[in-house]
Amino acid sequence: INDEKIYRIDPANNFQVVNTFPAPGAGSKNPWGVASNGRVLYIADGIQNLIFITDDFLSVEYIIGTPGPLAAGLGYRFNQLWNSDLGDFTNGVPQRMYVSDTVGTLLNQYTTNITNNGVTAHDSAVIVARNKNNGQVVIGYDPATYQQIYSFPSPLEYPNGLAFDGTYLWMSGNHLGGRYIVKISLGLSPPAPAPRLQLTADSLNFGTVPPDSAASLMLGLSNIGDTTLVIDSLFTGSAVFSVSPGGNLALPPGAGIELSLTFTPPAEGLFRDTLSIISNAAGQDTAQVLLIGEGELPVGLNGNVAMPEDFALLPNYPNPFNPSTTITYRLGRTAEVELVIFNPLGQQIRILQQQRQPAGIYRIVWDGRDDSGTVQASGVYYYRLKAGVDFTNIRKMIFLK
């Protein structure tokens, strides 16, 4: 649990290990679910209750929370993550299959009341595997309704992982005391001709930009299908992020286009949004890209910045963080200020600021230590700002060692 690894193996070369990487995250780990969209890996950890989105070398691009209390198998299908969850019997949470987008928005959930050990997905089915205690069976479900469409016996007593390569189902697990990887033909017909959307990134980070200034990044979009891809619209949730062009695009097979995304922060703080792409892509009528940027006031030559007009506690950055993060707050007038850190149990562990301060913008770095200098464990922490008699705000942050 403290030394979990991700192995990349080559099935065409007698399953030789190509690379080995430490599982992402900090402390105890249990990376039960792994899925891929062909560009990034999605790794669900049942102990940390996080899904890590990484590149080919397991460098973390961003992190989202798992929908349920104990994540297990994970499958990817058309910008959706299908995550089987073992539930929490102590608190009455049953086993479920959760469906979310790749930025963590819950789209649907299905109560299963039974453990699914492995999950994978393709155009026409979401496939799960169950061990001998739950029938030793492989089941295919309709992604639109989660109704069973086929099943067959699992060749392994304890299947743990599933993957689908477009032709074959691959299963890893234990059988009669040994460990195996099994290749299974599903007898599927080739998919019908259809447009298919491919993006060059699932997320864009614009970095730090002064308020009321702008920064732009490009996003590649292409049609890797067999018929014309029609983009009806592209939009974001707020004017902080904008996209050009905005839609009404037609891309023949093999064609592509670059979209220009612009971040214009109206004020200081961390901003997050989602670019939505509405199209006729097969099984993926809505694709989404996570957008992140930070507005930060520039400091003049004399070290001064414009004075704020109100009190505010801004999101810490980075978040999640290791080994340190910066907390920013604004004071609209002189006030007694208290900024403290709480652990997951609600216990105060660190006083970062406790004094009277004039109006201004302040930044304080927390290094993950308590008042005695002890480095804290990985997990969720809270920071609270009290300013004067009428302002209090609390925010959450994640410390990963």
mmCIF file of C-alpha atoms in Angstrom:
data_model
loop_
_atom_site.group_PDB
_atom_site.id
_atom_site.type_symbol
_atom_site.label_atom_id
_atom_site.label_comp_id
_atom_site.label_asym_id
_atom_site.label_seq_id
_atom_site.Cartn_x
_atom_site.Cartn_y
_atom_site.Cartn_z
ATOM 1 C CA ILE A 1 0.000 0.000 0.000
ATOM 2 C CA ASN A 2 2.965 2.329 0.587
ATOM 3 C CA ASP A 3 4.963 1.216 -2.478
ATOM 4 C CA GLU A 4 2.360 0.826 -5.222
ATOM 5 C CA LYS A 5 3.586 0.994 -8.822
ATOM 6 C CA ILE A 6 2.157 1.351 -12.316
ATOM 7 C CA TYR A 7 3.701 -1.014 -14.895
ATOM 8 C CA ARG A 8 3.701 -0.466 -18.647
ATOM 9 C CA ILE A 9 4.035 -3.794 -20.457
ATOM 10 C CA ASP A 10 4.326 -4.800 -24.113
ATOM 11 C CA PRO A 11 1.914 -7.619 -25.073
ATOM 12 C CA ALA A 12 3.657 -8.006 -28.450
ATOM 13 C CA ASN A 13 6.972 -8.770 -26.723
ATOM 14 C CA ASN A 14 6.003 -11.554 -24.330
ATOM 15 C CA PHE A 15 4.560 -9.007 -21.886
ATOM 16 C CA GLN A 16 7.943 -7.537 -21.053
ATOM 17 C CA VAL A 17 7.912 -4.603 -18.622
ATOM 18 C CA VAL A 18 8.690 -1.415 -20.565
ATOM 19 C CA ASN A 19 8.531 1.088 -17.690
ATOM 20 C CA THR A 20 7.731 1.172 -14.001
ATOM 21 C CA PHE A 21 6.426 4.278 -12.236
ATOM 22 C CA PRO A 22 5.477 4.983 -8.613
ATOM 23 C CA ALA A 23 1.727 5.386 -8.244
ATOM 24 C CA PRO A 24 0.805 9.082 -7.951
ATOM 25 C CA GLY A 25 -0.174 10.702 -4.681
ATOM 26 C CA ALA A 26 1.274 10.651 -1.206
ATOM 27 C CA GLY A 27 1.234 8.318 1.777
ATOM 28 C CA SER A 28 -0.797 5.116 1.536
ATOM 29 C CA LYS A 29 -2.010 4.369 -1.990
ATOM 30 C CA ASN A 30 -4.348 1.927 -3.676
ATOM 31 C CA PRO A 31 -4.526 2.612 -7.443
ATOM 32 C CA TRP A 32 -7.319 0.156 -8.217
ATOM 33 C CA GLY A 33 -8.544 1.712 -11.454
ATOM 34 C CA VAL A 34 -6.567 2.754 -14.550
ATOM 35 C CA ALA A 35 -7.999 4.014 -17.845
ATOM 36 C CA SER A 36 -6.707 5.938 -20.855
ATOM 37 C CA ASN A 37 -8.068 8.134 -23.623
ATOM 38 C CA GLY A 38 -4.978 7.558 -25.759
ATOM 39 C CA ARG A 39 -3.271 10.734 -24.528
ATOM 40 C CA VAL A 40 -3.479 10.731 -20.729
ATOM 41 C CA LEU A 41 -3.934 8.151 -17.981
ATOM 42 C CA TYR A 42 -6.726 8.320 -15.422
ATOM 43 C CA ILE A 43 -5.763 6.597 -12.156
ATOM 44 C CA ALA A 44 -8.399 6.091 -9.432
ATOM 45 C CA ASP A 45 -7.038 5.608 -5.914
ATOM 46 C CA GLY A 46 -9.354 3.974 -3.376
ATOM 47 C CA ILE A 47 -7.466 5.208 -0.307
ATOM 48 C CA GLN A 48 -6.849 8.798 -1.344
ATOM 49 C CA ASN A 49 -10.292 9.082 -3.010
ATOM 50 C CA LEU A 50 -8.718 10.961 -5.890
ATOM 51 C CA ILE A 51 -8.480 10.457 -9.638
ATOM 52 C CA PHE A 52 -5.085 11.516 -10.993
ATOM 53 C CA ILE A 53 -4.827 12.658 -14.608
ATOM 54 C CA THR A 54 -1.249 12.050 -15.785
ATOM 55 C CA ASP A 55 0.882 12.037 -18.911
ATOM 56 C CA ASP A 56 2.677 8.940 -20.235
ATOM 57 C CA PHE A 57 5.391 9.299 -17.594
ATOM 58 C CA LEU A 58 2.855 9.640 -14.746
ATOM 59 C CA SER A 59 3.516 13.341 -14.257
ATOM 60 C CA VAL A 60 0.255 14.632 -12.754
ATOM 61 C CA GLU A 61 -1.550 17.222 -14.893
ATOM 62 C CA TYR A 62 -4.486 17.723 -12.538
ATOM 63 C CA ILE A 63 -6.529 15.909 -9.888
ATOM 64 C CA ILE A 64 -10.259 15.434 -9.292
ATOM 65 C CA GLY A 65 -12.101 13.805 -6.421
ATOM 66 C CA THR A 66 -13.750 10.405 -6.744
ATOM 67 C CA PRO A 67 -17.572 10.486 -6.711
ATOM 68 C CA GLY A 68 -17.913 7.744 -4.073
ATOM 69 C CA PRO A 69 -16.209 6.765 -0.804
ATOM 70 C CA LEU A 70 -14.072 3.836 -2.073
ATOM 71 C CA ALA A 71 -13.071 3.935 -5.743
ATOM 72 C CA ALA A 72 -12.227 0.696 -7.557
ATOM 73 C CA GLY A 73 -12.315 -0.041 -11.327
ATOM 74 C CA LEU A 74 -12.185 2.800 -13.844
ATOM 75 C CA GLY A 75 -13.114 3.002 -17.524
ATOM 76 C CA TYR A 76 -12.970 5.828 -20.090
ATOM 77 C CA ARG A 77 -15.516 6.353 -22.841
ATOM 78 C CA PHE A 78 -16.051 9.517 -24.897
ATOM 79 C CA ASN A 79 -14.909 12.036 -22.279
ATOM 80 C CA GLN A 80 -16.686 10.137 -19.507
ATOM 81 C CA LEU A 81 -15.176 8.245 -16.571
ATOM 82 C CA TRP A 82 -17.023 5.136 -15.367
ATOM 83 C CA ASN A 83 -15.922 4.433 -11.797
ATOM 84 C CA SER A 84 -17.090 1.399 -9.829
ATOM 85 C CA ASP A 85 -17.208 2.123 -6.104
ATOM 86 C CA LEU A 86 -17.219 -0.340 -3.202
ATOM 87 C CA GLY A 87 -19.398 1.876 -1.019
ATOM 88 C CA ASP A 88 -19.296 2.390 2.729
ATOM 89 C CA PHE A 89 -21.393 -0.102 4.691
ATOM 90 C CA THR A 90 -20.702 1.652 7.999
ATOM 91 C CA ASN A 91 -22.488 4.763 6.765
ATOM 92 C CA GLY A 92 -25.037 2.964 4.592
ATOM 93 C CA VAL A 93 -23.552 3.876 1.199
ATOM 94 C CA PRO A 94 -24.117 0.988 -1.285
ATOM 95 C CA GLN A 95 -21.857 -0.117 -4.131
ATOM 96 C CA ARG A 96 -22.445 2.039 -7.165
ATOM 97 C CA MET A 97 -21.250 2.784 -10.663
ATOM 98 C CA TYR A 98 -20.556 6.509 -10.984
ATOM 99 C CA VAL A 99 -20.338 8.371 -14.292
ATOM 100 C CA SER A 100 -18.525 11.715 -14.357
ATOM 101 C CA ASP A 101 -16.843 13.913 -16.920
ATOM 102 C CA THR A 102 -13.081 14.323 -16.983
ATOM 103 C CA VAL A 103 -13.186 17.487 -14.853
ATOM 104 C CA GLY A 104 -15.082 15.798 -12.010
ATOM 105 C CA THR A 105 -18.722 16.722 -12.653
ATOM 106 C CA LEU A 106 -21.035 13.846 -11.680
ATOM 107 C CA LEU A 107 -23.283 12.943 -14.633
ATOM 108 C CA ASN A 108 -25.063 9.822 -13.396
ATOM 109 C CA GLN A 109 -24.923 6.995 -10.873
ATOM 110 C CA TYR A 110 -26.315 3.473 -10.738
ATOM 111 C CA THR A 111 -26.701 1.453 -7.542
ATOM 112 C CA THR A 112 -25.290 -2.045 -8.117
ATOM 113 C CA ASN A 113 -25.300 -3.560 -4.587
ATOM 114 C CA ILE A 114 -22.526 -5.850 -5.779
ATOM 115 C CA THR A 115 -18.777 -5.419 -6.251
ATOM 116 C CA ASN A 116 -17.416 -4.795 -9.747
ATOM 117 C CA ASN A 117 -13.669 -5.451 -9.687
ATOM 118 C CA GLY A 118 -12.673 -4.313 -13.164
ATOM 119 C CA VAL A 119 -14.165 -1.754 -15.557
ATOM 120 C CA THR A 120 -13.497 -0.785 -19.165
ATOM 121 C CA ALA A 121 -15.577 0.769 -21.936
ATOM 122 C CA HIS A 122 -15.842 1.160 -25.691
ATOM 123 C CA ASP A 123 -18.289 2.562 -28.251
ATOM 124 C CA SER A 124 -21.210 0.267 -27.510
ATOM 125 C CA ALA A 125 -20.685 -1.101 -23.992
ATOM 126 C CA VAL A 126 -19.364 -0.559 -20.498
ATOM 127 C CA ILE A 127 -17.798 -3.848 -19.364
ATOM 128 C CA VAL A 128 -17.361 -4.975 -15.759
ATOM 129 C CA ALA A 129 -15.828 -8.099 -14.219
ATOM 130 C CA ARG A 130 -16.790 -9.784 -10.940
ATOM 131 C CA ASN A 131 -14.805 -12.324 -8.948
ATOM 132 C CA LYS A 132 -15.858 -15.833 -7.862
ATOM 133 C CA ASN A 133 -17.578 -14.482 -4.749
ATOM 134 C CA ASN A 134 -19.958 -12.521 -6.986
ATOM 135 C CA GLY A 135 -20.531 -14.944 -9.852
ATOM 136 C CA GLN A 136 -17.130 -14.947 -11.645
ATOM 137 C CA VAL A 137 -18.677 -13.223 -14.635
ATOM 138 C CA VAL A 138 -18.013 -10.529 -17.247
ATOM 139 C CA ILE A 139 -21.000 -8.302 -18.063
ATOM 140 C CA GLY A 140 -21.519 -5.739 -20.816
ATOM 141 C CA TYR A 141 -23.901 -2.843 -20.153
ATOM 142 C CA ASP A 142 -25.592 -0.351 -22.456
ATOM 143 C CA PRO A 143 -23.892 3.008 -21.682
ATOM 144 C CA ALA A 144 -27.136 4.918 -22.219
ATOM 145 C CA THR A 145 -29.244 2.941 -19.711
ATOM 146 C CA TYR A 146 -26.796 0.718 -17.791
ATOM 147 C CA GLN A 147 -28.967 -2.269 -18.721
ATOM 148 C CA GLN A 148 -27.212 -5.609 -19.270
ATOM 149 C CA ILE A 149 -26.749 -6.539 -22.934
ATOM 150 C CA TYR A 150 -24.538 -9.648 -22.599
ATOM 151 C CA SER A 151 -22.521 -11.714 -20.134
ATOM 152 C CA PHE A 152 -20.083 -14.633 -20.112
ATOM 153 C CA PRO A 153 -18.027 -16.498 -17.475
ATOM 154 C CA SER A 154 -14.782 -14.858 -16.381
ATOM 155 C CA PRO A 155 -11.744 -17.017 -17.239
ATOM 156 C CA LEU A 156 -10.086 -15.831 -13.994
ATOM 157 C CA GLU A 157 -11.387 -16.414 -10.485
ATOM 158 C CA TYR A 158 -10.351 -12.954 -9.337
ATOM 159 C CA PRO A 159 -10.280 -10.477 -12.238
ATOM 160 C CA ASN A 160 -8.825 -7.157 -11.115
ATOM 161 C CA GLY A 161 -8.227 -5.072 -14.237
ATOM 162 C CA LEU A 162 -9.893 -4.747 -17.645
ATOM 163 C CA ALA A 163 -8.831 -2.922 -20.805
ATOM 164 C CA PHE A 164 -10.181 -2.872 -24.359
ATOM 165 C CA ASP A 165 -7.864 -2.161 -27.314
ATOM 166 C CA GLY A 166 -10.549 -1.786 -29.983
ATOM 167 C CA THR A 167 -10.531 -5.488 -30.862
ATOM 168 C CA TYR A 168 -9.766 -7.551 -27.773
ATOM 169 C CA LEU A 169 -10.663 -7.421 -24.099
ATOM 170 C CA TRP A 170 -7.631 -7.791 -21.814
ATOM 171 C CA MET A 171 -8.092 -9.074 -18.274
ATOM 172 C CA SER A 172 -5.554 -9.232 -15.442
ATOM 173 C CA GLY A 173 -6.059 -11.048 -12.164
ATOM 174 C CA ASN A 174 -5.498 -14.164 -10.070
ATOM 175 C CA HIS A 175 -6.534 -17.741 -10.833
ATOM 176 C CA LEU A 176 -5.832 -20.881 -8.789
ATOM 177 C CA GLY A 177 -2.987 -19.143 -6.975
ATOM 178 C CA GLY A 178 -1.296 -17.696 -10.081
ATOM 179 C CA ARG A 179 -1.323 -14.266 -11.715
ATOM 180 C CA TYR A 180 -2.421 -13.997 -15.345
ATOM 181 C CA ILE A 181 -3.198 -11.615 -18.196
ATOM 182 C CA VAL A 182 -5.849 -13.000 -20.538
ATOM 183 C CA LYS A 183 -6.751 -11.888 -24.075
ATOM 184 C CA ILE A 184 -10.460 -12.311 -24.911
ATOM 185 C CA SER A 185 -12.199 -11.927 -28.278
ATOM 186 C CA LEU A 186 -15.603 -10.280 -27.940
ATOM 187 C CA GLY A 187 -16.598 -10.980 -31.549
ATOM 188 C CA LEU A 188 -17.551 -7.357 -32.147
ATOM 189 C CA SER A 189 -18.339 -6.011 -35.589
ATOM 190 C CA PRO A 190 -16.262 -3.042 -36.787
ATOM 191 C CA PRO A 191 -17.890 0.236 -35.761
ATOM 192 C CA ALA A 192 -20.076 1.970 -38.329
ATOM 193 C CA PRO A 193 -18.555 4.988 -40.118
ATOM 194 C CA ALA A 194 -18.896 8.038 -37.895
ATOM 195 C CA PRO A 195 -17.157 11.313 -37.006
ATOM 196 C CA ARG A 196 -14.800 11.130 -34.032
ATOM 197 C CA LEU A 197 -13.430 14.067 -32.070
ATOM 198 C CA GLN A 198 -9.829 14.221 -30.837
ATOM 199 C CA LEU A 199 -8.352 17.017 -28.683
ATOM 200 C CA THR A 200 -4.697 17.783 -28.020
ATOM 201 C CA ALA A 201 -5.346 18.404 -24.296
ATOM 202 C CA ASP A 202 -7.933 17.711 -21.596
ATOM 203 C CA SER A 203 -6.894 20.801 -19.622
ATOM 204 C CA LEU A 204 -5.245 24.189 -20.177
ATOM 205 C CA ASN A 205 -3.414 26.159 -17.479
ATOM 206 C CA PHE A 206 -2.906 29.849 -18.302
ATOM 207 C CA GLY A 207 -0.659 30.501 -15.306
ATOM 208 C CA THR A 208 -0.583 33.929 -13.646
ATOM 209 C CA VAL A 209 -2.104 36.927 -15.450
ATOM 210 C CA PRO A 210 -2.648 40.485 -14.103
ATOM 211 C CA PRO A 211 -6.340 41.432 -13.654
ATOM 212 C CA ASP A 212 -7.927 42.976 -16.770
ATOM 213 C CA SER A 213 -5.051 41.672 -18.901
ATOM 214 C CA ALA A 214 -5.300 38.654 -21.197
ATOM 215 C CA ALA A 215 -3.381 35.494 -22.045
ATOM 216 C CA SER A 216 -4.162 33.051 -24.854
ATOM 217 C CA LEU A 217 -3.450 29.365 -25.465
ATOM 218 C CA MET A 218 -4.170 27.163 -28.466
ATOM 219 C CA LEU A 219 -6.117 23.893 -28.424
ATOM 220 C CA GLY A 220 -6.003 21.473 -31.325
ATOM 221 C CA LEU A 221 -9.236 19.795 -32.452
ATOM 222 C CA SER A 222 -9.384 17.179 -35.204
ATOM 223 C CA ASN A 223 -11.702 14.628 -36.801
ATOM 224 C CA ILE A 224 -10.207 11.125 -36.650
ATOM 225 C CA GLY A 225 -13.435 9.497 -37.847
ATOM 226 C CA ASP A 226 -14.802 8.423 -41.214
ATOM 227 C CA THR A 227 -17.476 11.075 -41.872
ATOM 228 C CA THR A 228 -17.761 14.855 -41.474
ATOM 229 C CA LEU A 229 -17.532 16.217 -37.921
ATOM 230 C CA VAL A 230 -19.922 19.114 -37.301
ATOM 231 C CA ILE A 231 -19.146 21.425 -34.358
ATOM 232 C CA ASP A 232 -22.410 23.128 -33.452
ATOM 233 C CA SER A 233 -21.076 25.314 -30.644
ATOM 234 C CA LEU A 234 -18.137 25.958 -28.341
ATOM 235 C CA PHE A 235 -18.669 27.864 -25.110
ATOM 236 C CA THR A 236 -17.385 28.465 -21.585
ATOM 237 C CA GLY A 237 -19.299 29.078 -18.378
ATOM 238 C CA SER A 238 -18.234 32.696 -17.892
ATOM 239 C CA ALA A 239 -16.660 35.658 -19.660
ATOM 240 C CA VAL A 240 -13.395 35.083 -17.768
ATOM 241 C CA PHE A 241 -12.489 32.472 -20.394
ATOM 242 C CA SER A 242 -13.444 32.837 -24.062
ATOM 243 C CA VAL A 243 -12.989 30.740 -27.189
ATOM 244 C CA SER A 244 -12.642 31.547 -30.879
ATOM 245 C CA PRO A 245 -14.134 30.466 -33.218
ATOM 246 C CA GLY A 246 -17.394 29.815 -31.423
ATOM 247 C CA GLY A 247 -18.912 27.019 -33.491
ATOM 248 C CA ASN A 248 -20.619 26.227 -36.794
ATOM 249 C CA LEU A 249 -17.588 24.301 -38.028
ATOM 250 C CA ALA A 250 -17.457 21.319 -40.376
ATOM 251 C CA LEU A 251 -14.340 19.135 -40.466
ATOM 252 C CA PRO A 252 -14.027 16.342 -43.038
ATOM 253 C CA PRO A 253 -12.216 13.126 -42.034
ATOM 254 C CA GLY A 254 -8.584 13.831 -41.199
ATOM 255 C CA ALA A 255 -9.048 17.596 -40.927
ATOM 256 C CA GLY A 256 -8.262 19.707 -37.892
ATOM 257 C CA ILE A 257 -8.405 23.238 -36.520
ATOM 258 C CA GLU A 258 -6.760 25.224 -33.734
ATOM 259 C CA LEU A 259 -8.998 26.976 -31.220
ATOM 260 C CA SER A 260 -7.813 30.109 -29.432
ATOM 261 C CA LEU A 261 -8.678 30.204 -25.712
ATOM 262 C CA THR A 262 -8.272 33.516 -23.853
ATOM 263 C CA PHE A 263 -8.115 34.091 -20.089
ATOM 264 C CA THR A 264 -9.012 37.604 -18.854
ATOM 265 C CA PRO A 265 -9.157 37.657 -15.034
ATOM 266 C CA PRO A 266 -11.316 40.492 -13.651
ATOM 267 C CA ALA A 267 -9.603 40.353 -10.252
ATOM 268 C CA GLU A 268 -7.089 38.463 -8.152
ATOM 269 C CA GLY A 269 -7.701 34.812 -7.431
ATOM 270 C CA LEU A 270 -7.754 31.354 -8.942
ATOM 271 C CA PHE A 271 -10.311 30.823 -11.726
ATOM 272 C CA ARG A 272 -11.603 27.501 -13.084
ATOM 273 C CA ASP A 273 -14.030 26.907 -15.924
ATOM 274 C CA THR A 274 -14.894 24.341 -18.567
ATOM 275 C CA LEU A 275 -14.846 24.604 -22.344
ATOM 276 C CA SER A 276 -17.793 22.640 -23.762
ATOM 277 C CA ILE A 277 -17.693 21.397 -27.356
ATOM 278 C CA ILE A 278 -21.058 20.360 -28.833
ATOM 279 C CA SER A 279 -20.795 18.199 -31.951
ATOM 280 C CA ASN A 280 -22.099 15.145 -33.775
ATOM 281 C CA ALA A 281 -19.093 13.036 -32.703
ATOM 282 C CA ALA A 282 -20.054 9.398 -32.190
ATOM 283 C CA GLY A 283 -20.994 8.790 -28.560
ATOM 284 C CA GLN A 284 -19.465 12.112 -27.510
ATOM 285 C CA ASP A 285 -21.891 14.896 -28.355
ATOM 286 C CA THR A 286 -20.381 17.021 -25.562
ATOM 287 C CA ALA A 287 -16.626 17.115 -24.922
ATOM 288 C CA GLN A 288 -15.124 19.223 -22.129
ATOM 289 C CA VAL A 289 -11.727 20.767 -21.387
ATOM 290 C CA LEU A 290 -10.734 22.067 -17.943
ATOM 291 C CA LEU A 291 -9.523 25.702 -17.946
ATOM 292 C CA ILE A 292 -7.410 27.108 -15.082
ATOM 293 C CA GLY A 293 -5.830 30.514 -14.574
ATOM 294 C CA GLU A 294 -4.796 32.823 -11.754
ATOM 295 C CA GLY A 295 -5.300 36.573 -11.568
ATOM 296 C CA GLU A 296 -2.518 38.291 -9.671
ATOM 297 C CA LEU A 297 -2.029 42.028 -9.171
ATOM 298 C CA PRO A 298 1.333 43.234 -10.474
ATOM 299 C CA VAL A 299 3.596 44.995 -8.000
ATOM 300 C CA GLY A 300 4.852 48.424 -9.129
ATOM 301 C CA LEU A 301 8.403 49.683 -8.959
ATOM 302 C CA ASN A 302 7.712 51.136 -5.534
ATOM 303 C CA GLY A 303 6.248 47.851 -4.311
ATOM 304 C CA ASN A 304 2.707 49.241 -4.056
ATOM 305 C CA VAL A 305 -0.528 47.803 -5.414
ATOM 306 C CA ALA A 306 -4.010 49.235 -5.658
ATOM 307 C CA MET A 307 -5.856 49.081 -2.347
ATOM 308 C CA PRO A 308 -8.801 46.641 -2.164
ATOM 309 C CA GLU A 309 -12.271 47.884 -1.331
ATOM 310 C CA ASP A 310 -13.487 44.830 0.597
ATOM 311 C CA PHE A 311 -12.402 41.757 2.558
ATOM 312 C CA ALA A 312 -11.723 38.501 0.721
ATOM 313 C CA LEU A 313 -10.023 35.145 1.268
ATOM 314 C CA LEU A 314 -8.818 33.808 -2.070
ATOM 315 C CA PRO A 315 -8.165 30.197 -3.165
ATOM 316 C CA ASN A 316 -4.698 28.978 -2.240
ATOM 317 C CA TYR A 317 -2.317 28.215 -5.086
ATOM 318 C CA PRO A 318 -1.221 25.660 -6.021
ATOM 319 C CA ASN A 319 -3.934 23.284 -4.847
ATOM 320 C CA PRO A 320 -3.260 20.378 -4.364
ATOM 321 C CA PHE A 321 0.262 21.301 -3.262
ATOM 322 C CA ASN A 322 3.627 19.904 -2.171
ATOM 323 C CA PRO A 323 5.627 21.129 -0.319
ATOM 324 C CA SER A 324 4.065 24.584 0.111
ATOM 325 C CA THR A 325 1.164 26.758 -1.008
ATOM 326 C CA THR A 326 0.406 30.491 -0.999
ATOM 327 C CA ILE A 327 -2.697 31.920 0.675
ATOM 328 C CA THR A 328 -3.818 35.389 -0.432
ATOM 329 C CA TYR A 329 -6.293 37.641 1.347
ATOM 330 C CA ARG A 330 -7.518 41.215 0.995
ATOM 331 C CA LEU A 331 -8.343 43.740 3.696
ATOM 332 C CA GLY A 332 -10.607 46.617 2.767
ATOM 333 C CA ARG A 333 -9.681 48.511 5.934
ATOM 334 C CA THR A 334 -7.477 48.193 9.002
ATOM 335 C CA ALA A 335 -8.573 45.203 11.084
ATOM 336 C CA GLU A 336 -7.523 42.598 13.607
ATOM 337 C CA VAL A 337 -6.561 39.606 11.465
ATOM 338 C CA GLU A 338 -6.370 35.907 12.311
ATOM 339 C CA LEU A 339 -5.408 33.315 9.686
ATOM 340 C CA VAL A 340 -5.257 29.716 10.964
ATOM 341 C CA ILE A 341 -4.957 26.177 9.570
ATOM 342 C CA PHE A 342 -7.144 23.239 10.662
ATOM 343 C CA ASN A 343 -6.525 19.532 10.095
ATOM 344 C CA PRO A 344 -9.208 17.113 8.774
ATOM 345 C CA LEU A 345 -10.493 16.612 12.350
ATOM 346 C CA GLY A 346 -11.131 20.316 12.748
ATOM 347 C CA GLN A 347 -8.209 20.791 15.149
ATOM 348 C CA GLN A 348 -6.260 24.031 14.887
ATOM 349 C CA ILE A 349 -2.645 23.206 13.994
ATOM 350 C CA ARG A 350 -1.047 26.437 12.788
ATOM 351 C CA ILE A 351 -1.479 30.176 13.297
ATOM 352 C CA LEU A 352 -0.194 31.910 10.167
ATOM 353 C CA GLN A 353 -1.217 35.433 11.102
ATOM 354 C CA GLN A 354 -2.577 37.052 14.264
ATOM 355 C CA GLN A 355 -2.172 40.809 14.432
ATOM 356 C CA ARG A 356 -3.695 44.140 13.433
ATOM 357 C CA GLN A 357 -3.028 44.960 9.768
ATOM 358 C CA PRO A 358 -3.796 47.969 7.558
ATOM 359 C CA ALA A 359 -5.826 47.712 4.352
ATOM 360 C CA GLY A 360 -3.991 45.882 1.592
ATOM 361 C CA ILE A 361 -3.308 42.601 -0.158
ATOM 362 C CA TYR A 362 -1.361 39.952 1.746
ATOM 363 C CA ARG A 363 0.204 36.639 0.777
ATOM 364 C CA ILE A 364 1.368 34.015 3.254
ATOM 365 C CA VAL A 365 3.093 30.717 2.457
ATOM 366 C CA TRP A 366 2.133 27.584 4.392
ATOM 367 C CA ASP A 367 4.824 24.913 4.328
ATOM 368 C CA GLY A 368 2.663 22.008 5.494
ATOM 369 C CA ARG A 369 3.926 22.210 9.106
ATOM 370 C CA ASP A 370 2.163 22.809 12.407
ATOM 371 C CA ASP A 371 3.149 25.376 15.042
ATOM 372 C CA SER A 372 5.815 23.017 16.413
ATOM 373 C CA GLY A 373 7.434 22.569 12.989
ATOM 374 C CA THR A 374 6.169 19.032 12.371
ATOM 375 C CA VAL A 375 5.321 18.201 8.751
ATOM 376 C CA GLN A 376 1.682 17.150 8.531
ATOM 377 C CA ALA A 377 0.260 14.052 6.858
ATOM 378 C CA SER A 378 -1.257 14.163 3.392
ATOM 379 C CA GLY A 379 -4.927 15.018 3.296
ATOM 380 C CA VAL A 380 -7.549 17.750 3.258
ATOM 381 C CA TYR A 381 -6.868 20.852 5.358
ATOM 382 C CA TYR A 382 -8.831 24.041 5.967
ATOM 383 C CA TYR A 383 -7.726 27.645 6.352
ATOM 384 C CA ARG A 384 -9.860 30.294 8.045
ATOM 385 C CA LEU A 385 -9.564 34.073 7.878
ATOM 386 C CA LYS A 386 -11.143 36.320 10.498
ATOM 387 C CA ALA A 387 -10.888 40.056 9.854
ATOM 388 C CA GLY A 388 -12.511 42.535 12.214
ATOM 389 C CA VAL A 389 -15.801 41.580 13.828
ATOM 390 C CA ASP A 390 -17.878 40.810 10.747
ATOM 391 C CA PHE A 391 -15.748 38.873 8.240
ATOM 392 C CA THR A 392 -15.007 35.144 8.426
ATOM 393 C CA ASN A 393 -14.323 32.768 5.550
ATOM 394 C CA ILE A 394 -13.048 29.183 5.321
ATOM 395 C CA ARG A 395 -11.517 27.390 2.318
ATOM 396 C CA LYS A 396 -10.276 23.858 1.664
ATOM 397 C CA MET A 397 -6.902 22.694 0.351
ATOM 398 C CA ILE A 398 -5.214 19.340 -0.320
ATOM 399 C CA PHE A 399 -1.686 18.543 0.884
ATOM 400 C CA LEU A 400 0.065 15.775 -1.096
ATOM 401 C CA LYS A 401 3.457 14.565 0.167
#
